[in-house]
Amino acid sequence: MKFIVIGITDNPQPFFPPEVLDIIRKGKVFSGGKRHHELVAPLLPPDALWIDITVPLDAVFKQYISRTSHLTPRISTIIVFASGDPLFFGFANTIRRKMPDAEVVLYPSFNALQMLAHRLIMPYHDMRIVSLTGRPWPDFDRALIERTEKIGILTDREHTPAAIARRMLDYGYSSYMMYVGEHLGNPSLERITTLSLEEAILNEFAMPNCVIVSRCEVRGARYEVRNFGIPDTDFALLDGREKMITKMPIRLLTLQALDLPRRHVLWDIGACTGSVSIEARLLFPHLHIEAFEIRPECEAIIHENTRRHGAPGVSLHIGDFLTCCGSVATNGPRPDAVFIGGHGGRLKEILQQVLSVLMPGGVIVFNSVTSPKVPVDSRRLWDDACRELGLKQASPLHIQLNDYNPIDILKATQK
């Protein structure tokens, strides 16, 4: 099967070069979105067969096969109209994924972000592209955490310019200007708006639209260079209890033990104030992080700390880990790094649950506190559980900070 994919803009009178017009005139089977059909209908031959591209896409590709099965190889070609550049988060990528053996010929147009940059006379060779069209926030969050200077964003009806601006302000990324392009390519409807993030959250914009946010000097905002390690005093604490937080040096050694540059999904069990999750999120923004905490009063504290430190994308689960572990693993990616910061005397049961979902080659780290005030010897619980569950232990790291109780940073992997 052969696909000829033609990129178009939102112009109600699309222009095509003679070569493309000739392809359209000789075509038999055409496909695209409903809006694309409206734009190109006057150019199609009278006997044209049109297949709407709608979800589920598997049904669309079944139609492609069934509607062309009777055609000779010479004409078993589907002409697809797609927005902008079909390789730019576009339908040509879907064809290559669904039908890797199909022949694909492209006639691209400018994509929406290119057109917006053109209208603004803004160089875009250094622009980082994020698609939020039918996608969640993680790639955008990562771009923010990495202090990206210029981000081009493809939007949808949920991830609107106002929603994007609000998320940026919620997490302290205020030193950006926003540029919104609506109906790009349509001479009568196209509109370009430049505004602050504060202004953007008060406005609504017509679909389709796209956004560029660019770092600028904003009064009262400053470009912050993060420290390697967040000072403990910068966190909101549980009941103001300083001992209920993993201290910064211990926190950094714990992250080192987890080997996070090579990991993809971190589970933080017993998150309390969220300090480990937040430190990991800022140092390794590629990570998918799930934080678990049993105390309801910690929910507001963790949310406060993620916003205070500009760490969007930490997924929080309040409740008993043993109860919610399964659903989190079923609905999201499985962990390959797990930190156990609290266990409530059920360390073995927690380890059993972790092992049921841990990816092959995954690592588990646990910090054991030695204190005469602690009735249960957590180091003994760890050693016994590792032995019974067949875990391989690394050499422990013993450390004491000032007058605090000594801590053993313990690490285990599957044999």
Tab-separated table of C-alpha atoms in Angstrom:
chain	number	residue	atom	x	y	z
A	1	MET	CA	0.000	0.000	0.000
A	2	LYS	CA	1.137	3.517	-0.789
A	3	PHE	CA	0.300	6.694	1.123
A	4	ILE	CA	0.725	10.185	-0.270
A	5	VAL	CA	0.487	12.557	2.687
A	6	ILE	CA	-0.167	16.205	1.888
A	7	GLY	CA	0.271	18.893	4.541
A	8	ILE	CA	-2.193	21.775	4.651
A	9	THR	CA	-2.798	24.841	6.810
A	10	ASP	CA	-6.102	26.286	8.044
A	11	ASN	CA	-6.473	28.444	4.920
A	12	PRO	CA	-10.019	27.985	3.491
A	13	GLN	CA	-8.544	28.289	-0.014
A	14	PRO	CA	-5.514	25.979	0.166
A	15	PHE	CA	-2.751	26.437	-2.385
A	16	PHE	CA	-1.012	23.410	-3.897
A	17	PRO	CA	1.729	23.293	-6.530
A	18	PRO	CA	0.831	21.760	-9.914
A	19	GLU	CA	2.436	18.411	-9.037
A	20	VAL	CA	0.179	17.998	-5.986
A	21	LEU	CA	-2.937	19.185	-7.855
A	22	ASP	CA	-2.275	16.509	-10.472
A	23	ILE	CA	-2.005	13.852	-7.747
A	24	ILE	CA	-5.340	14.980	-6.279
A	25	ARG	CA	-7.072	14.958	-9.672
A	26	LYS	CA	-5.951	11.366	-10.349
A	27	GLY	CA	-6.710	10.102	-6.839
A	28	LYS	CA	-9.374	7.549	-5.910
A	29	VAL	CA	-9.227	7.139	-2.112
A	30	PHE	CA	-8.705	10.142	0.172
A	31	SER	CA	-8.516	10.534	3.940
A	32	GLY	CA	-8.121	13.181	6.645
A	33	GLY	CA	-9.945	14.918	9.458
A	34	LYS	CA	-13.406	16.399	9.004
A	35	ARG	CA	-11.935	19.897	8.861
A	36	HIS	CA	-9.475	18.786	6.185
A	37	HIS	CA	-12.370	17.409	4.136
A	38	GLU	CA	-14.153	20.763	4.281
A	39	LEU	CA	-11.037	22.552	3.040
A	40	VAL	CA	-10.190	20.283	0.096
A	41	ALA	CA	-13.631	19.001	-0.963
A	42	PRO	CA	-13.861	21.381	-3.987
A	43	LEU	CA	-10.597	19.942	-5.351
A	44	LEU	CA	-11.522	16.247	-5.154
A	45	PRO	CA	-12.662	14.270	-8.226
A	46	PRO	CA	-16.418	13.512	-8.415
A	47	ASP	CA	-15.986	9.794	-7.692
A	48	ALA	CA	-13.615	10.312	-4.739
A	49	LEU	CA	-13.970	8.023	-1.729
A	50	TRP	CA	-13.265	9.803	1.594
A	51	ILE	CA	-12.291	8.062	4.863
A	52	ASP	CA	-12.518	10.211	7.989
A	53	ILE	CA	-9.601	9.959	10.417
A	54	THR	CA	-11.248	9.482	13.803
A	55	VAL	CA	-10.455	7.470	16.896
A	56	PRO	CA	-9.971	4.580	17.286
A	57	LEU	CA	-7.294	4.692	14.612
A	58	ASP	CA	-7.210	0.897	14.263
A	59	ALA	CA	-10.665	1.116	12.685
A	60	VAL	CA	-9.395	3.739	10.223
A	61	PHE	CA	-6.552	1.497	9.080
A	62	LYS	CA	-8.947	-1.418	8.659
A	63	GLN	CA	-10.941	0.794	6.325
A	64	TYR	CA	-7.791	1.631	4.387
A	65	ILE	CA	-7.221	-2.061	3.761
A	66	SER	CA	-10.845	-2.989	3.005
A	67	ARG	CA	-11.522	0.005	0.739
A	68	THR	CA	-8.419	-0.615	-1.398
A	69	SER	CA	-8.344	-4.419	-1.492
A	70	HIS	CA	-10.155	-4.504	-4.848
A	71	LEU	CA	-7.840	-1.949	-6.465
A	72	THR	CA	-4.938	-2.900	-8.695
A	73	PRO	CA	-1.442	-2.301	-7.254
A	74	ARG	CA	-1.049	0.581	-9.697
A	75	ILE	CA	-3.807	2.581	-8.011
A	76	SER	CA	-3.897	1.123	-4.457
A	77	THR	CA	-2.871	4.511	-3.142
A	78	ILE	CA	-4.442	6.536	-0.318
A	79	ILE	CA	-4.041	10.298	-0.392
A	80	VAL	CA	-4.068	11.694	3.144
A	81	PHE	CA	-4.444	15.350	4.082
A	82	ALA	CA	-2.786	16.270	7.385
A	83	SER	CA	-2.102	19.490	9.264
A	84	GLY	CA	1.221	21.201	8.622
A	85	ASP	CA	4.207	18.878	8.491
A	86	PRO	CA	2.922	15.254	8.669
A	87	LEU	CA	6.152	14.180	10.384
A	88	PHE	CA	5.788	16.825	13.110
A	89	PHE	CA	3.703	14.912	15.679
A	90	GLY	CA	1.676	14.091	12.586
A	91	PHE	CA	-0.160	11.324	10.799
A	92	ALA	CA	2.829	10.161	8.758
A	93	ASN	CA	4.356	8.912	12.012
A	94	THR	CA	1.172	6.955	12.715
A	95	ILE	CA	1.323	5.337	9.268
A	96	ARG	CA	4.923	4.294	9.805
A	97	ARG	CA	4.022	2.806	13.180
A	98	LYS	CA	0.844	1.004	12.067
A	99	MET	CA	2.020	-0.095	8.612
A	100	PRO	CA	5.835	-0.102	8.592
A	101	ASP	CA	5.998	-1.756	5.165
A	102	ALA	CA	3.836	0.865	3.449
A	103	GLU	CA	5.382	3.325	1.002
A	104	VAL	CA	5.027	6.928	2.179
A	105	VAL	CA	5.472	10.047	0.051
A	106	LEU	CA	5.280	13.468	1.725
A	107	TYR	CA	4.344	16.951	0.578
A	108	PRO	CA	4.688	18.924	3.828
A	109	SER	CA	3.560	22.408	4.721
A	110	PHE	CA	4.737	24.597	7.617
A	111	ASN	CA	3.670	23.348	11.023
A	112	ALA	CA	1.766	25.639	13.398
A	113	LEU	CA	4.743	26.494	15.602
A	114	GLN	CA	6.842	27.398	12.580
A	115	MET	CA	4.076	29.711	11.374
A	116	LEU	CA	3.771	31.322	14.801
A	117	ALA	CA	7.535	31.924	14.906
A	118	HIS	CA	7.370	33.368	11.380
A	119	ARG	CA	4.622	35.806	12.379
A	120	LEU	CA	6.660	36.894	15.407
A	121	ILE	CA	9.924	37.131	13.415
A	122	MET	CA	11.312	34.863	16.152
A	123	PRO	CA	14.242	32.517	15.432
A	124	TYR	CA	13.152	29.012	16.372
A	125	HIS	CA	16.270	26.891	15.844
A	126	ASP	CA	16.737	26.904	19.632
A	127	MET	CA	13.092	26.224	20.511
A	128	ARG	CA	12.225	23.082	22.444
A	129	ILE	CA	9.045	21.426	21.209
A	130	VAL	CA	6.471	19.858	23.538
A	131	SER	CA	3.175	18.342	22.436
A	132	LEU	CA	0.319	18.454	24.943
A	133	THR	CA	-2.198	17.364	22.300
A	134	GLY	CA	-3.759	14.303	23.877
A	135	ARG	CA	-0.688	13.935	26.078
A	136	PRO	CA	-0.094	14.549	29.815
A	137	TRP	CA	2.227	17.138	31.384
A	138	PRO	CA	5.577	15.313	31.974
A	139	ASP	CA	7.504	16.536	28.907
A	140	PHE	CA	6.400	20.115	29.559
A	141	ASP	CA	7.272	19.822	33.263
A	142	ARG	CA	10.719	18.561	32.356
A	143	ALA	CA	11.280	21.523	30.039
A	144	LEU	CA	10.384	23.895	32.882
A	145	ILE	CA	12.584	22.149	35.446
A	146	GLU	CA	15.492	22.264	33.011
A	147	ARG	CA	15.000	26.035	32.720
A	148	THR	CA	14.427	25.906	28.965
A	149	GLU	CA	14.638	29.381	27.461
A	150	LYS	CA	12.053	28.917	24.700
A	151	ILE	CA	9.327	26.265	24.542
A	152	GLY	CA	6.938	25.665	21.645
A	153	ILE	CA	3.739	23.942	22.779
A	154	LEU	CA	1.035	22.146	20.836
A	155	THR	CA	-2.222	22.486	22.785
A	156	ASP	CA	-5.618	20.812	23.040
A	157	ARG	CA	-8.937	21.601	24.733
A	158	GLU	CA	-7.609	20.541	28.143
A	159	HIS	CA	-4.081	21.909	27.886
A	160	THR	CA	-5.134	25.420	26.899
A	161	PRO	CA	-2.930	28.531	26.996
A	162	ALA	CA	-4.658	29.494	30.273
A	163	ALA	CA	-4.029	26.049	31.811
A	164	ILE	CA	-0.381	26.164	30.722
A	165	ALA	CA	0.087	29.647	32.205
A	166	ARG	CA	-1.558	28.626	35.467
A	167	ARG	CA	0.703	25.586	35.844
A	168	MET	CA	3.776	27.724	35.222
A	169	LEU	CA	2.713	30.277	37.824
A	170	ASP	CA	1.708	27.604	40.361
A	171	TYR	CA	5.248	26.207	40.308
A	172	GLY	CA	7.044	29.554	40.245
A	173	TYR	CA	8.062	29.737	36.577
A	174	SER	CA	6.888	33.322	36.186
A	175	SER	CA	9.710	34.838	34.135
A	176	TYR	CA	8.204	33.975	30.751
A	177	MET	CA	6.141	35.783	28.143
A	178	MET	CA	3.478	33.849	26.226
A	179	TYR	CA	2.701	34.076	22.520
A	180	VAL	CA	-0.523	32.480	21.268
A	181	GLY	CA	-1.378	31.799	17.635
A	182	GLU	CA	-5.007	31.048	16.718
A	183	HIS	CA	-6.220	29.664	13.383
A	184	LEU	CA	-2.787	30.065	11.842
A	185	GLY	CA	-2.943	30.118	8.063
A	186	ASN	CA	-6.549	31.334	7.917
A	187	PRO	CA	-6.455	34.961	6.660
A	188	SER	CA	-9.804	35.928	8.190
A	189	LEU	CA	-9.489	34.176	11.585
A	190	GLU	CA	-5.749	34.181	12.320
A	191	ARG	CA	-4.787	36.087	15.461
A	192	ILE	CA	-1.445	36.485	17.268
A	193	THR	CA	-1.456	37.573	20.930
A	194	THR	CA	1.485	38.481	23.165
A	195	LEU	CA	0.783	38.558	26.892
A	196	SER	CA	2.118	37.836	30.365
A	197	LEU	CA	1.302	34.578	32.123
A	198	GLU	CA	-0.923	36.497	34.540
A	199	GLU	CA	-2.865	37.880	31.590
A	200	ALA	CA	-3.035	34.499	29.870
A	201	ILE	CA	-4.913	32.791	32.722
A	202	LEU	CA	-7.732	35.342	32.304
A	203	ASN	CA	-8.195	34.779	28.565
A	204	GLU	CA	-9.819	32.198	26.310
A	205	PHE	CA	-8.486	31.403	22.857
A	206	ALA	CA	-10.093	29.839	19.803
A	207	MET	CA	-9.089	26.366	18.697
A	208	PRO	CA	-6.891	25.394	17.022
A	209	ASN	CA	-4.094	27.299	18.680
A	210	CYS	CA	-0.478	26.842	19.654
A	211	VAL	CA	1.815	28.567	22.133
A	212	ILE	CA	5.394	29.724	22.487
A	213	VAL	CA	6.683	30.704	25.938
A	214	SER	CA	9.981	32.565	26.070
A	215	ARG	CA	12.026	33.502	29.111
A	216	CYS	CA	12.332	37.215	29.677
A	217	GLU	CA	13.154	39.721	32.377
A	218	VAL	CA	10.031	40.171	34.482
A	219	ARG	CA	9.930	42.693	37.316
A	220	GLY	CA	10.291	40.852	40.613
A	221	ALA	CA	11.423	37.609	38.981
A	222	ARG	CA	14.974	36.368	38.783
A	223	TYR	CA	16.801	33.541	37.125
A	224	GLU	CA	17.685	31.143	39.903
A	225	VAL	CA	20.565	28.694	39.759
A	226	ARG	CA	19.613	25.745	41.933
A	227	ASN	CA	21.865	24.477	44.645
A	228	PHE	CA	23.069	20.902	44.500
A	229	GLY	CA	20.952	19.808	47.433
A	230	ILE	CA	17.989	21.743	48.851
A	231	PRO	CA	18.597	23.126	52.371
A	232	ASP	CA	16.387	21.390	54.937
A	233	THR	CA	15.128	24.734	56.206
A	234	ASP	CA	13.550	25.442	52.790
A	235	PHE	CA	10.944	22.713	53.222
A	236	ALA	CA	7.562	22.960	54.906
A	237	LEU	CA	7.678	20.385	57.725
A	238	LEU	CA	5.194	18.035	59.354
A	239	ASP	CA	4.100	19.809	62.559
A	240	GLY	CA	7.363	21.775	62.354
A	241	ARG	CA	9.286	18.629	63.342
A	242	GLU	CA	12.775	18.976	61.947
A	243	LYS	CA	13.558	15.294	62.496
A	244	MET	CA	10.734	14.214	60.167
A	245	ILE	CA	12.721	15.032	57.040
A	246	THR	CA	15.525	13.144	55.329
A	247	LYS	CA	18.471	15.460	55.868
A	248	MET	CA	20.071	16.931	52.785
A	249	PRO	CA	23.410	15.017	52.895
A	250	ILE	CA	21.532	11.749	53.574
A	251	ARG	CA	19.078	12.629	50.819
A	252	LEU	CA	21.832	13.091	48.242
A	253	LEU	CA	23.595	9.881	49.270
A	254	THR	CA	20.277	8.060	49.024
A	255	LEU	CA	19.718	9.325	45.481
A	256	GLN	CA	23.249	8.246	44.606
A	257	ALA	CA	22.534	4.752	45.926
A	258	LEU	CA	19.402	4.587	43.748
A	259	ASP	CA	21.560	5.187	40.644
A	260	LEU	CA	18.922	7.540	39.235
A	261	PRO	CA	20.687	8.685	36.024
A	262	ARG	CA	20.060	5.171	34.656
A	263	ARG	CA	16.548	4.748	36.097
A	264	HIS	CA	13.165	5.670	34.682
A	265	VAL	CA	10.536	5.262	37.411
A	266	LEU	CA	11.091	6.078	41.107
A	267	TRP	CA	8.735	5.092	43.920
A	268	ASP	CA	9.144	7.012	47.185
A	269	ILE	CA	7.399	5.041	49.952
A	270	GLY	CA	6.791	7.019	53.135
A	271	ALA	CA	7.342	10.380	51.452
A	272	CYS	CA	6.350	12.520	54.481
A	273	THR	CA	7.364	16.056	53.342
A	274	GLY	CA	8.273	14.916	49.832
A	275	SER	CA	11.919	15.956	50.164
A	276	VAL	CA	13.366	12.853	48.454
A	277	SER	CA	10.862	12.981	45.585
A	278	ILE	CA	11.406	16.705	45.066
A	279	GLU	CA	15.201	16.479	45.164
A	280	ALA	CA	15.067	13.592	42.677
A	281	ARG	CA	12.638	15.459	40.412
A	282	LEU	CA	14.855	18.533	40.206
A	283	LEU	CA	18.141	16.676	39.760
A	284	PHE	CA	16.777	14.029	37.381
A	285	PRO	CA	13.762	15.543	35.586
A	286	HIS	CA	13.509	12.586	33.197
A	287	LEU	CA	12.143	10.455	36.064
A	288	HIS	CA	8.536	9.413	36.495
A	289	ILE	CA	7.977	9.714	40.252
A	290	GLU	CA	5.241	8.174	42.412
A	291	ALA	CA	5.194	9.240	46.080
A	292	PHE	CA	3.274	7.272	48.735
A	293	GLU	CA	2.362	8.587	52.191
A	294	ILE	CA	-0.111	7.156	54.704
A	295	ARG	CA	-0.716	10.346	56.741
A	296	PRO	CA	-3.463	12.582	55.251
A	297	GLU	CA	-1.948	15.684	56.854
A	298	CYS	CA	1.130	15.273	54.633
A	299	GLU	CA	-0.835	15.819	51.429
A	300	ALA	CA	-0.977	19.610	51.762
A	301	ILE	CA	2.663	19.703	52.934
A	302	ILE	CA	3.932	17.791	49.900
A	303	HIS	CA	1.892	19.924	47.505
A	304	GLU	CA	3.244	23.059	49.185
A	305	ASN	CA	6.818	21.802	48.872
A	306	THR	CA	6.496	20.809	45.200
A	307	ARG	CA	5.228	24.307	44.383
A	308	ARG	CA	7.764	26.026	46.591
A	309	HIS	CA	10.630	24.300	44.808
A	310	GLY	CA	9.222	24.283	41.265
A	311	ALA	CA	8.876	20.503	41.051
A	312	PRO	CA	5.739	19.671	39.032
A	313	GLY	CA	5.028	16.076	38.106
A	314	VAL	CA	5.333	14.246	41.435
A	315	SER	CA	2.302	11.942	41.566
A	316	LEU	CA	1.088	11.642	45.167
A	317	HIS	CA	-0.907	8.774	46.710
A	318	ILE	CA	-2.285	9.223	50.209
A	319	GLY	CA	-3.165	6.006	52.013
A	320	ASP	CA	-1.746	2.619	52.937
A	321	PHE	CA	0.936	1.622	50.417
A	322	LEU	CA	0.011	-2.050	50.692
A	323	THR	CA	-3.506	-1.167	49.551
A	324	CYS	CA	-2.766	1.227	46.685
A	325	CYS	CA	0.456	-0.283	45.312
A	326	GLY	CA	-1.286	-2.661	42.925
A	327	SER	CA	-3.492	-0.099	41.207
A	328	VAL	CA	-0.594	2.325	40.734
A	329	ALA	CA	1.508	-0.393	39.104
A	330	THR	CA	-1.416	-1.467	36.912
A	331	ASN	CA	-2.252	2.038	35.693
A	332	GLY	CA	1.291	3.354	35.246
A	333	PRO	CA	4.845	2.263	34.510
A	334	ARG	CA	6.473	-0.191	36.914
A	335	PRO	CA	9.328	1.100	39.086
A	336	ASP	CA	12.986	0.339	38.565
A	337	ALA	CA	14.062	2.327	41.658
A	338	VAL	CA	12.332	2.272	45.063
A	339	PHE	CA	13.152	4.216	48.203
A	340	ILE	CA	11.533	3.103	51.442
A	341	GLY	CA	11.524	6.044	53.837
A	342	GLY	CA	8.922	4.643	56.233
A	343	HIS	CA	7.526	1.195	56.910
A	344	GLY	CA	5.387	1.253	60.065
A	345	GLY	CA	6.825	-2.082	61.220
A	346	ARG	CA	5.720	-3.833	58.003
A	347	LEU	CA	8.986	-3.749	56.103
A	348	LYS	CA	8.827	-7.342	54.881
A	349	GLU	CA	5.265	-6.938	53.570
A	350	ILE	CA	6.271	-3.732	51.774
A	351	LEU	CA	9.289	-5.427	50.212
A	352	GLN	CA	7.105	-8.307	49.038
A	353	GLN	CA	4.756	-5.868	47.315
A	354	VAL	CA	7.653	-3.973	45.776
A	355	LEU	CA	9.190	-7.165	44.410
A	356	SER	CA	5.885	-8.076	42.747
A	357	VAL	CA	6.123	-4.973	40.526
A	358	LEU	CA	9.846	-4.102	40.423
A	359	MET	CA	11.356	-4.131	36.945
A	360	PRO	CA	14.208	-6.611	36.290
A	361	GLY	CA	17.478	-5.042	37.406
A	362	GLY	CA	15.626	-2.662	39.736
A	363	VAL	CA	17.079	-1.393	43.009
A	364	ILE	CA	15.631	-0.852	46.496
A	365	VAL	CA	17.156	1.551	49.029
A	366	PHE	CA	16.222	1.829	52.707
A	367	ASN	CA	17.605	4.132	55.394
A	368	SER	CA	17.849	2.470	58.781
A	369	VAL	CA	18.070	4.715	61.850
A	370	THR	CA	19.909	3.479	64.950
A	371	SER	CA	18.256	4.953	68.036
A	372	PRO	CA	17.645	3.724	71.587
A	373	LYS	CA	14.199	5.362	71.363
A	374	VAL	CA	13.152	3.157	68.445
A	375	PRO	CA	11.643	-0.085	69.813
A	376	VAL	CA	12.075	-2.022	66.564
A	377	ASP	CA	15.536	-2.631	65.107
A	378	SER	CA	14.888	-1.657	61.479
A	379	ARG	CA	18.311	-2.913	60.369
A	380	ARG	CA	17.451	-6.375	61.668
A	381	LEU	CA	14.048	-6.247	59.943
A	382	TRP	CA	15.779	-5.328	56.678
A	383	ASP	CA	18.422	-8.054	56.936
A	384	ASP	CA	15.837	-10.717	57.809
A	385	ALA	CA	13.496	-9.662	55.002
A	386	CYS	CA	16.282	-9.560	52.418
A	387	ARG	CA	17.420	-13.032	53.420
A	388	GLU	CA	13.898	-14.502	53.326
A	389	LEU	CA	13.037	-12.850	50.004
A	390	GLY	CA	16.327	-13.759	48.324
A	391	LEU	CA	17.606	-10.213	47.826
A	392	LYS	CA	21.256	-9.411	47.234
A	393	GLN	CA	22.540	-6.672	49.557
A	394	ALA	CA	25.233	-4.133	48.716
A	395	SER	CA	27.727	-2.965	51.302
A	396	PRO	CA	25.925	-0.574	53.683
A	397	LEU	CA	26.977	3.056	54.092
A	398	HIS	CA	27.103	4.144	57.747
A	399	ILE	CA	26.816	7.877	58.396
A	400	GLN	CA	26.093	10.238	61.293
A	401	LEU	CA	25.342	13.950	61.003
A	402	ASN	CA	26.148	16.168	63.978
A	403	ASP	CA	24.066	15.042	66.970
A	404	TYR	CA	21.523	13.089	64.937
A	405	ASN	CA	21.211	9.326	65.267
A	406	PRO	CA	23.444	7.223	62.985
A	407	ILE	CA	21.929	6.060	59.707
A	408	ASP	CA	22.735	3.062	57.525
A	409	ILE	CA	21.954	3.533	53.827
A	410	LEU	CA	21.036	0.024	52.707
A	411	LYS	CA	20.688	-1.169	49.128
A	412	ALA	CA	19.349	-4.410	47.674
A	413	THR	CA	18.749	-5.925	44.253
A	414	GLN	CA	17.252	-9.156	43.022
A	415	LYS	CA	19.724	-12.008	42.633
